mmCIF file of C-alpha atoms in Angstrom:
data_model
loop_
_atom_site.group_PDB
_atom_site.id
_atom_site.type_symbol
_atom_site.label_atom_id
_atom_site.label_comp_id
_atom_site.label_asym_id
_atom_site.label_seq_id
_atom_site.Cartn_x
_atom_site.Cartn_y
_atom_site.Cartn_z
ATOM 1 C CA UNK A 247 -15.090 24.124 5.515
ATOM 2 C CA UNK A 248 -18.583 22.691 6.290
ATOM 3 C CA UNK A 249 -19.170 18.976 6.860
ATOM 4 C CA UNK A 250 -21.244 18.879 3.719
ATOM 5 C CA UNK A 251 -18.314 20.202 1.631
ATOM 6 C CA UNK A 252 -15.909 17.787 3.261
ATOM 7 C CA UNK A 253 -18.125 14.831 2.402
ATOM 8 C CA UNK A 254 -18.484 16.107 -1.206
ATOM 9 C CA UNK A 255 -14.635 16.256 -1.451
ATOM 10 C CA UNK A 256 -14.382 12.685 -0.188
ATOM 11 C CA UNK A 257 -16.941 11.446 -2.750
ATOM 12 C CA UNK A 258 -15.206 13.246 -5.609
ATOM 13 C CA UNK A 259 -11.876 11.762 -4.510
ATOM 14 C CA UNK A 260 -13.387 8.319 -4.437
ATOM 15 C CA UNK A 261 -14.798 8.685 -7.956
ATOM 16 C CA UNK A 262 -11.221 9.536 -9.171
ATOM 17 C CA UNK A 263 -9.756 6.656 -7.194
ATOM 18 C CA UNK A 264 -12.142 4.116 -8.860
ATOM 19 C CA UNK A 265 -10.577 4.895 -12.245
ATOM 20 C CA UNK A 266 -7.188 3.899 -10.847
ATOM 21 C CA UNK A 267 -7.957 1.000 -8.476
ATOM 22 C CA UNK A 268 -10.931 -0.552 -10.296
ATOM 23 C CA UNK A 269 -14.486 -1.353 -9.288
ATOM 24 C CA UNK A 270 -13.508 -4.245 -6.980
ATOM 25 C CA UNK A 271 -11.857 -1.829 -4.474
ATOM 26 C CA UNK A 272 -14.343 1.000 -4.777
ATOM 27 C CA UNK A 273 -16.585 -0.194 -1.931
ATOM 28 C CA UNK A 274 -13.559 -0.553 0.306
ATOM 29 C CA UNK A 275 -12.500 3.094 -0.318
ATOM 30 C CA UNK A 276 -16.038 4.302 0.410
ATOM 31 C CA UNK A 277 -16.247 2.345 3.657
ATOM 32 C CA UNK A 278 -12.719 3.221 4.891
ATOM 33 C CA UNK A 279 -12.896 6.911 3.890
ATOM 34 C CA UNK A 280 -16.278 7.543 5.474
ATOM 35 C CA UNK A 281 -15.338 5.728 8.659
ATOM 36 C CA UNK A 282 -12.028 7.644 8.822
ATOM 37 C CA UNK A 283 -14.001 10.872 8.368
ATOM 38 C CA UNK A 284 -16.252 9.793 11.277
ATOM 39 C CA UNK A 285 -13.207 9.119 13.517
ATOM 40 C CA UNK A 286 -11.445 12.281 12.685
ATOM 41 C CA UNK A 287 -14.610 14.302 13.366
ATOM 42 C CA UNK A 288 -14.304 12.937 16.912
ATOM 43 C CA UNK A 289 -10.569 14.030 17.134
ATOM 44 C CA UNK A 290 -9.331 10.449 16.691
ATOM 45 C CA UNK A 291 -6.145 10.154 14.629
ATOM 46 C CA UNK A 292 -4.260 6.861 14.338
ATOM 47 C CA UNK A 293 -1.702 6.447 11.600
ATOM 48 C CA UNK A 294 1.524 4.771 10.643
ATOM 49 C CA UNK A 295 4.079 5.410 7.850
ATOM 50 C CA UNK A 296 4.490 1.626 7.392
ATOM 51 C CA UNK A 297 0.903 0.486 8.057
ATOM 52 C CA UNK A 298 -2.429 1.258 6.498
ATOM 53 C CA UNK A 299 -4.776 -0.786 4.304
ATOM 54 C CA UNK A 300 -2.313 -3.638 3.981
ATOM 55 C CA UNK A 301 0.676 -1.544 2.902
ATOM 56 C CA UNK A 302 3.595 -3.524 1.521
ATOM 57 C CA UNK A 303 7.109 -2.767 2.756
ATOM 58 C CA UNK A 304 9.879 -4.474 0.845
ATOM 59 C CA UNK A 305 13.467 -4.658 2.085
ATOM 60 C CA UNK A 306 15.759 -6.560 -0.343
ATOM 61 C CA UNK A 307 18.765 -5.866 1.848
ATOM 62 C CA UNK A 308 17.531 -7.042 5.231
ATOM 63 C CA UNK A 309 20.342 -7.825 7.670
ATOM 64 C CA UNK A 310 18.298 -10.225 9.755
ATOM 65 C CA UNK A 311 18.016 -7.836 12.697
ATOM 66 C CA UNK A 312 15.020 -6.052 14.250
ATOM 67 C CA UNK A 313 12.554 -4.340 11.947
ATOM 68 C CA UNK A 314 10.971 -1.146 13.261
ATOM 69 C CA UNK A 315 7.643 0.525 12.492
ATOM 70 C CA UNK A 316 5.842 3.470 14.131
ATOM 71 C CA UNK A 317 2.327 3.987 15.461
ATOM 72 C CA UNK A 318 1.237 7.639 15.584
ATOM 73 C CA UNK A 319 -1.513 9.541 17.378
ATOM 74 C CA UNK A 320 -1.598 12.123 14.560
ATOM 75 C CA UNK A 321 -1.995 12.560 10.771
ATOM 76 C CA UNK A 322 -0.318 15.904 10.502
ATOM 77 C CA UNK A 323 0.977 18.769 12.690
ATOM 78 C CA UNK A 324 -2.468 20.183 13.420
ATOM 79 C CA UNK A 325 -4.495 16.918 13.636
ATOM 80 C CA UNK A 326 -3.316 15.301 16.895
ATOM 81 C CA UNK A 327 -5.339 13.074 19.248
ATOM 82 C CA UNK A 328 -5.689 14.699 22.676
ATOM 83 C CA UNK A 329 -6.452 11.508 24.672
ATOM 84 C CA UNK A 330 -4.819 8.077 25.196
ATOM 85 C CA UNK A 331 -5.382 5.343 22.697
ATOM 86 C CA UNK A 332 -5.492 1.678 23.732
ATOM 87 C CA UNK A 333 -4.418 -0.770 21.058
ATOM 88 C CA UNK A 334 -3.043 -4.209 20.307
ATOM 89 C CA UNK A 335 -0.284 -5.045 17.918
ATOM 90 C CA UNK A 336 0.221 -8.470 16.428
ATOM 91 C CA UNK A 337 2.663 -10.077 14.055
ATOM 92 C CA UNK A 338 2.373 -13.319 12.047
ATOM 93 C CA UNK A 339 4.467 -15.148 9.562
ATOM 94 C CA UNK A 340 2.933 -15.598 6.061
ATOM 95 C CA UNK A 341 3.393 -19.030 4.338
ATOM 96 C CA UNK A 342 6.323 -20.309 6.413
ATOM 97 C CA UNK A 343 5.456 -22.383 9.576
ATOM 98 C CA UNK A 344 9.094 -22.756 10.434
ATOM 99 C CA UNK A 345 9.527 -19.074 11.284
ATOM 100 C CA UNK A 346 8.516 -17.230 14.440
ATOM 101 C CA UNK A 347 7.753 -13.516 14.728
ATOM 102 C CA UNK A 348 8.026 -11.790 18.130
ATOM 103 C CA UNK A 349 7.480 -8.179 19.244
ATOM 104 C CA UNK A 350 9.668 -5.790 21.320
ATOM 105 C CA UNK A 351 11.959 -8.606 22.532
ATOM 106 C CA UNK A 352 9.171 -10.116 24.710
ATOM 107 C CA UNK A 353 8.870 -13.508 22.823
ATOM 108 C CA UNK A 354 5.240 -12.611 22.132
ATOM 109 C CA UNK A 355 3.443 -12.162 18.847
ATOM 110 C CA UNK A 356 0.633 -10.080 20.422
ATOM 111 C CA UNK A 357 1.050 -7.069 22.740
ATOM 112 C CA UNK A 358 -1.429 -4.799 24.437
ATOM 113 C CA UNK A 359 -0.212 -1.212 24.474
ATOM 114 C CA UNK A 360 -1.277 2.345 25.201
ATOM 115 C CA UNK A 361 -0.398 5.333 23.010
ATOM 116 C CA UNK A 362 -0.157 8.081 25.642
ATOM 117 C CA UNK A 363 -1.006 11.622 24.539
ATOM 118 C CA UNK A 364 1.319 14.389 25.467
ATOM 119 C CA UNK A 365 0.161 17.983 26.184
ATOM 120 C CA UNK A 366 1.936 20.569 28.223
ATOM 121 C CA UNK A 367 2.687 24.255 28.584
ATOM 122 C CA UNK A 368 5.322 25.932 26.399
ATOM 123 C CA UNK A 369 6.697 29.439 26.109
ATOM 124 C CA UNK A 370 6.806 30.200 22.356
ATOM 125 C CA UNK A 371 8.229 33.646 22.843
ATOM 126 C CA UNK A 372 11.080 33.460 25.327
ATOM 127 C CA UNK A 373 11.458 29.651 25.492
ATOM 128 C CA UNK A 374 11.303 29.506 29.217
ATOM 129 C CA UNK A 375 10.711 26.098 30.745
ATOM 130 C CA UNK A 376 7.046 26.234 31.833
ATOM 131 C CA UNK A 377 6.265 22.559 31.391
ATOM 132 C CA UNK A 378 5.241 22.250 35.060
ATOM 133 C CA UNK A 379 2.312 24.673 34.594
ATOM 134 C CA UNK A 380 -1.123 23.151 34.464
ATOM 135 C CA UNK A 381 -3.479 24.201 31.719
ATOM 136 C CA UNK A 382 -5.258 26.965 33.640
ATOM 137 C CA UNK A 383 -2.026 28.588 34.835
ATOM 138 C CA UNK A 384 -0.498 28.209 31.384
ATOM 139 C CA UNK A 385 -3.239 30.051 29.635
ATOM 140 C CA UNK A 386 -3.647 32.701 32.361
ATOM 141 C CA UNK A 387 0.071 33.584 31.969
ATOM 142 C CA UNK A 388 -0.294 33.892 28.198
ATOM 143 C CA UNK A 389 1.724 30.787 27.440
ATOM 144 C CA UNK A 390 0.631 28.075 24.974
ATOM 145 C CA UNK A 391 -0.994 24.858 26.015
ATOM 146 C CA UNK A 392 0.003 22.539 23.215
ATOM 147 C CA UNK A 393 -0.863 18.981 22.183
ATOM 148 C CA UNK A 394 2.229 17.183 20.864
ATOM 149 C CA UNK A 395 2.707 14.430 18.344
ATOM 150 C CA UNK A 396 3.502 11.008 19.884
ATOM 151 C CA UNK A 397 4.939 7.964 18.058
ATOM 152 C CA UNK A 398 5.372 4.518 19.576
ATOM 153 C CA UNK A 399 8.346 2.845 18.011
ATOM 154 C CA UNK A 400 7.762 -0.956 17.841
ATOM 155 C CA UNK A 401 9.942 -3.647 16.379
ATOM 156 C CA UNK A 402 9.634 -7.286 15.421
ATOM 157 C CA UNK A 403 12.212 -10.012 15.080
ATOM 158 C CA UNK A 404 12.107 -13.225 12.975
ATOM 159 C CA UNK A 405 13.659 -16.492 14.134
ATOM 160 C CA UNK A 406 13.591 -20.014 12.788
ATOM 161 C CA UNK A 407 12.166 -22.775 15.035
ATOM 162 C CA UNK A 408 15.036 -25.174 14.042
ATOM 163 C CA UNK A 409 17.775 -22.510 13.977
ATOM 164 C CA UNK A 410 18.058 -22.801 10.225
ATOM 165 C CA UNK A 411 19.377 -19.760 8.238
ATOM 166 C CA UNK A 412 16.683 -17.432 7.167
ATOM 167 C CA UNK A 413 16.831 -15.938 3.613
ATOM 168 C CA UNK A 414 13.296 -14.675 3.077
ATOM 169 C CA UNK A 415 10.399 -13.794 5.313
ATOM 170 C CA UNK A 416 6.923 -12.239 4.860
ATOM 171 C CA UNK A 417 5.521 -10.740 7.990
ATOM 172 C CA UNK A 418 2.066 -9.350 8.567
ATOM 173 C CA UNK A 419 1.645 -6.634 11.173
ATOM 174 C CA UNK A 420 -1.821 -5.659 12.463
ATOM 175 C CA UNK A 421 -2.522 -2.704 14.807
ATOM 176 C CA UNK A 422 -6.034 -2.543 16.252
ATOM 177 C CA UNK A 423 -7.167 0.287 18.516
ATOM 178 C CA UNK A 424 -9.636 -0.860 21.145
ATOM 179 C CA UNK A 425 -10.477 2.392 22.985
ATOM 180 C CA UNK A 426 -11.957 4.947 22.734
ATOM 181 C CA UNK A 427 -12.559 3.990 19.051
ATOM 182 C CA UNK A 428 -11.797 0.988 16.906
ATOM 183 C CA UNK A 429 -9.535 1.195 13.846
ATOM 184 C CA UNK A 430 -7.257 -1.258 12.109
ATOM 185 C CA UNK A 431 -3.916 -0.689 10.399
ATOM 186 C CA UNK A 432 -2.217 -3.511 8.533
ATOM 187 C CA UNK A 433 1.056 -3.932 6.655
ATOM 188 C CA UNK A 434 3.168 -6.689 5.144
ATOM 189 C CA UNK A 435 6.935 -6.672 5.368
ATOM 190 C CA UNK A 436 8.701 -8.636 2.583
ATOM 191 C CA UNK A 437 12.188 -9.253 3.800
ATOM 192 C CA UNK A 438 15.127 -10.743 1.858
ATOM 193 C CA UNK A 439 18.214 -11.389 3.989
ATOM 194 C CA UNK A 440 21.721 -10.495 2.726
ATOM 195 C CA UNK A 441 25.009 -9.602 4.423
ATOM 196 C CA UNK A 442 24.868 -5.809 4.492
ATOM 197 C CA UNK A 443 27.687 -4.987 6.955
ATOM 198 C CA UNK A 444 29.703 -3.307 4.160
ATOM 199 C CA UNK A 445 26.677 -1.891 2.268
ATOM 200 C CA UNK A 446 26.595 1.856 2.188
ATOM 201 C CA UNK A 447 23.264 2.010 0.261
ATOM 202 C CA UNK A 448 20.118 0.061 1.151
ATOM 203 C CA UNK A 449 16.593 0.355 -0.080
ATOM 204 C CA UNK A 450 13.038 -0.701 0.642
ATOM 205 C CA UNK A 451 9.708 -0.265 -1.044
ATOM 206 C CA UNK A 452 6.537 0.864 0.743
ATOM 207 C CA UNK A 453 3.038 0.518 -0.564
ATOM 208 C CA UNK A 454 1.151 3.786 -0.260
ATOM 209 C CA UNK A 455 -2.212 2.417 -1.587
ATOM 210 C CA UNK A 456 -2.161 4.159 -5.065
ATOM 211 C CA UNK A 457 1.672 4.168 -5.534
ATOM 212 C CA UNK A 458 4.867 2.709 -4.255
ATOM 213 C CA UNK A 459 7.469 4.690 -2.315
ATOM 214 C CA UNK A 460 11.121 3.694 -3.007
ATOM 215 C CA UNK A 461 13.216 4.620 0.063
ATOM 216 C CA UNK A 462 16.984 4.838 -0.613
ATOM 217 C CA UNK A 463 19.154 5.087 2.509
ATOM 218 C CA UNK A 464 22.790 6.111 2.656
ATOM 219 C CA UNK A 465 24.496 4.633 5.732
ATOM 220 C CA UNK A 466 27.947 6.086 5.087
ATOM 221 C CA UNK A 467 29.426 9.362 6.309
ATOM 222 C CA UNK A 468 29.856 10.674 2.707
ATOM 223 C CA UNK A 469 27.458 11.558 -0.115
ATOM 224 C CA UNK A 470 26.685 8.780 -2.564
ATOM 225 C CA UNK A 471 25.643 8.747 -6.188
ATOM 226 C CA UNK A 472 23.053 5.971 -6.830
ATOM 227 C CA UNK A 473 21.785 4.436 -10.068
ATOM 228 C CA UNK A 474 18.195 3.142 -10.076
ATOM 229 C CA UNK A 475 16.550 1.211 -12.844
ATOM 230 C CA UNK A 476 13.171 -0.429 -13.170
ATOM 231 C CA UNK A 477 10.651 -1.871 -15.662
ATOM 232 C CA UNK A 478 9.002 1.168 -17.379
ATOM 233 C CA UNK A 479 6.326 -1.029 -18.971
ATOM 234 C CA UNK A 480 4.707 -1.477 -15.522
ATOM 235 C CA UNK A 481 5.934 1.495 -13.537
ATOM 236 C CA UNK A 482 5.880 5.262 -13.995
ATOM 237 C CA UNK A 483 8.293 7.635 -12.337
ATOM 238 C CA UNK A 484 6.836 10.782 -10.710
ATOM 239 C CA UNK A 485 8.660 13.938 -11.847
ATOM 240 C CA UNK A 486 11.446 14.909 -9.480
ATOM 241 C CA UNK A 487 13.940 17.738 -10.158
ATOM 242 C CA UNK A 488 16.559 16.118 -7.912
ATOM 243 C CA UNK A 489 16.961 13.087 -10.277
ATOM 244 C CA UNK A 490 19.582 13.232 -13.007
ATOM 245 C CA UNK A 491 20.775 11.152 -16.007
ATOM 246 C CA UNK A 492 17.244 9.988 -16.789
ATOM 247 C CA UNK A 493 17.046 7.335 -19.477
ATOM 248 C CA UNK A 494 13.760 6.656 -21.319
ATOM 249 C CA UNK A 495 12.430 3.729 -23.351
ATOM 250 C CA UNK A 496 11.080 3.831 -26.858
ATOM 251 C CA UNK A 497 7.767 5.118 -25.572
ATOM 252 C CA UNK A 498 9.299 8.037 -23.634
ATOM 253 C CA UNK A 499 8.923 6.539 -20.142
ATOM 254 C CA UNK A 500 11.829 6.829 -17.730
ATOM 255 C CA UNK A 501 13.359 3.470 -16.878
ATOM 256 C CA UNK A 502 16.545 4.558 -15.031
ATOM 257 C CA UNK A 503 17.947 7.569 -13.324
ATOM 258 C CA UNK A 504 20.708 8.708 -10.876
ATOM 259 C CA UNK A 505 20.278 10.545 -7.613
ATOM 260 C CA UNK A 506 22.562 11.916 -4.896
ATOM 261 C CA UNK A 507 21.861 10.585 -1.343
ATOM 262 C CA UNK A 508 23.429 12.762 1.304
ATOM 263 C CA UNK A 509 25.471 11.065 4.077
ATOM 264 C CA UNK A 510 23.423 9.371 6.813
ATOM 265 C CA UNK A 511 20.234 10.316 5.014
ATOM 266 C CA UNK A 512 17.580 8.936 2.779
ATOM 267 C CA UNK A 513 15.566 9.829 -0.347
ATOM 268 C CA UNK A 514 11.972 8.850 -1.117
ATOM 269 C CA UNK A 515 10.871 8.421 -4.720
ATOM 270 C CA UNK A 516 7.364 7.737 -5.915
ATOM 271 C CA UNK A 517 6.646 5.047 -8.519
ATOM 272 C CA UNK A 518 3.185 4.563 -9.936
ATOM 273 C CA UNK A 519 1.836 1.369 -11.473
ATOM 274 C CA UNK A 520 0.321 1.528 -14.931
ATOM 275 C CA UNK A 521 -2.458 -0.937 -14.006
ATOM 276 C CA UNK A 522 -2.942 -2.475 -10.559
ATOM 277 C CA UNK A 523 -0.212 -2.168 -7.878
ATOM 278 C CA UNK A 524 2.670 -4.454 -8.849
ATOM 279 C CA UNK A 525 4.157 -5.800 -5.655
ATOM 280 C CA UNK A 526 6.830 -7.856 -7.455
ATOM 281 C CA UNK A 527 9.917 -5.600 -7.019
ATOM 282 C CA UNK A 528 12.482 -7.834 -8.752
ATOM 283 C CA UNK A 529 12.599 -5.405 -11.632
ATOM 284 C CA UNK A 530 14.007 -2.602 -9.387
ATOM 285 C CA UNK A 531 17.818 -2.518 -9.139
ATOM 286 C CA UNK A 532 19.771 -0.089 -7.004
ATOM 287 C CA UNK A 533 23.630 0.220 -7.278
ATOM 288 C CA UNK A 534 26.238 2.778 -6.390
ATOM 289 C CA UNK A 535 27.440 4.883 -9.336
ATOM 290 C CA UNK A 536 29.073 8.217 -10.199
ATOM 291 C CA UNK A 537 28.394 11.233 -12.242
ATOM 292 C CA UNK A 538 25.254 12.405 -10.584
#
């Protein structure tokens, strides 16, 4: 595909996006998309499942422990950065001066890190261990010199300055690459603390720019049937053949369903907003059930 065609696809996508997100965000999409295209044309790929253009991650069953997020040097299996990326990561507490956010157990709210690329020789036919071969020897012996996906797993912790119990916390995470190119990823983590030691099912909501991703996790060693309900006047469920017992409102929109979550596994479900993204998730309820 030529560069001209790629730019045309981006512009068409942006025109579609404006009908969903409104005129106020149109310029932001133009700027971000064109800049991302520039970075990717130079083989620079920096991504995160939890971070982006201020993605919102909601965990209504937070146990008060460490919260993890990943920083990737790729966007898919074929688009992988083949050089190191220098970056900083920072965390800050939103609207609560009594709380402290720290990263990776270092009692710091800002860290300077390096996302090291990983490339080495592999034998894709006989699976011999040829990782010690340099690139020239690898290729001359008909092996494959491969660039691998790398993810830095980072975590933050939240504490209270006065050792008071924490019930809710809003944490802003910012990742900024400093070399060889500059890019920023941001995300907010909305945390509500409960005792979850006996909870088999937990859930969180992630903001994916144009929709929300409901992530249901089964922590038990047996399959679980889960009932999910939500306000169908503001949210639309994306069709999913794995969902059962769907109930609709008077206008034909699904407002509840059941789904089976396999043991020690999770399920991601897409929910679209009818207008602008609704980041108030109090309408979503998740309970264990039966009859899936």
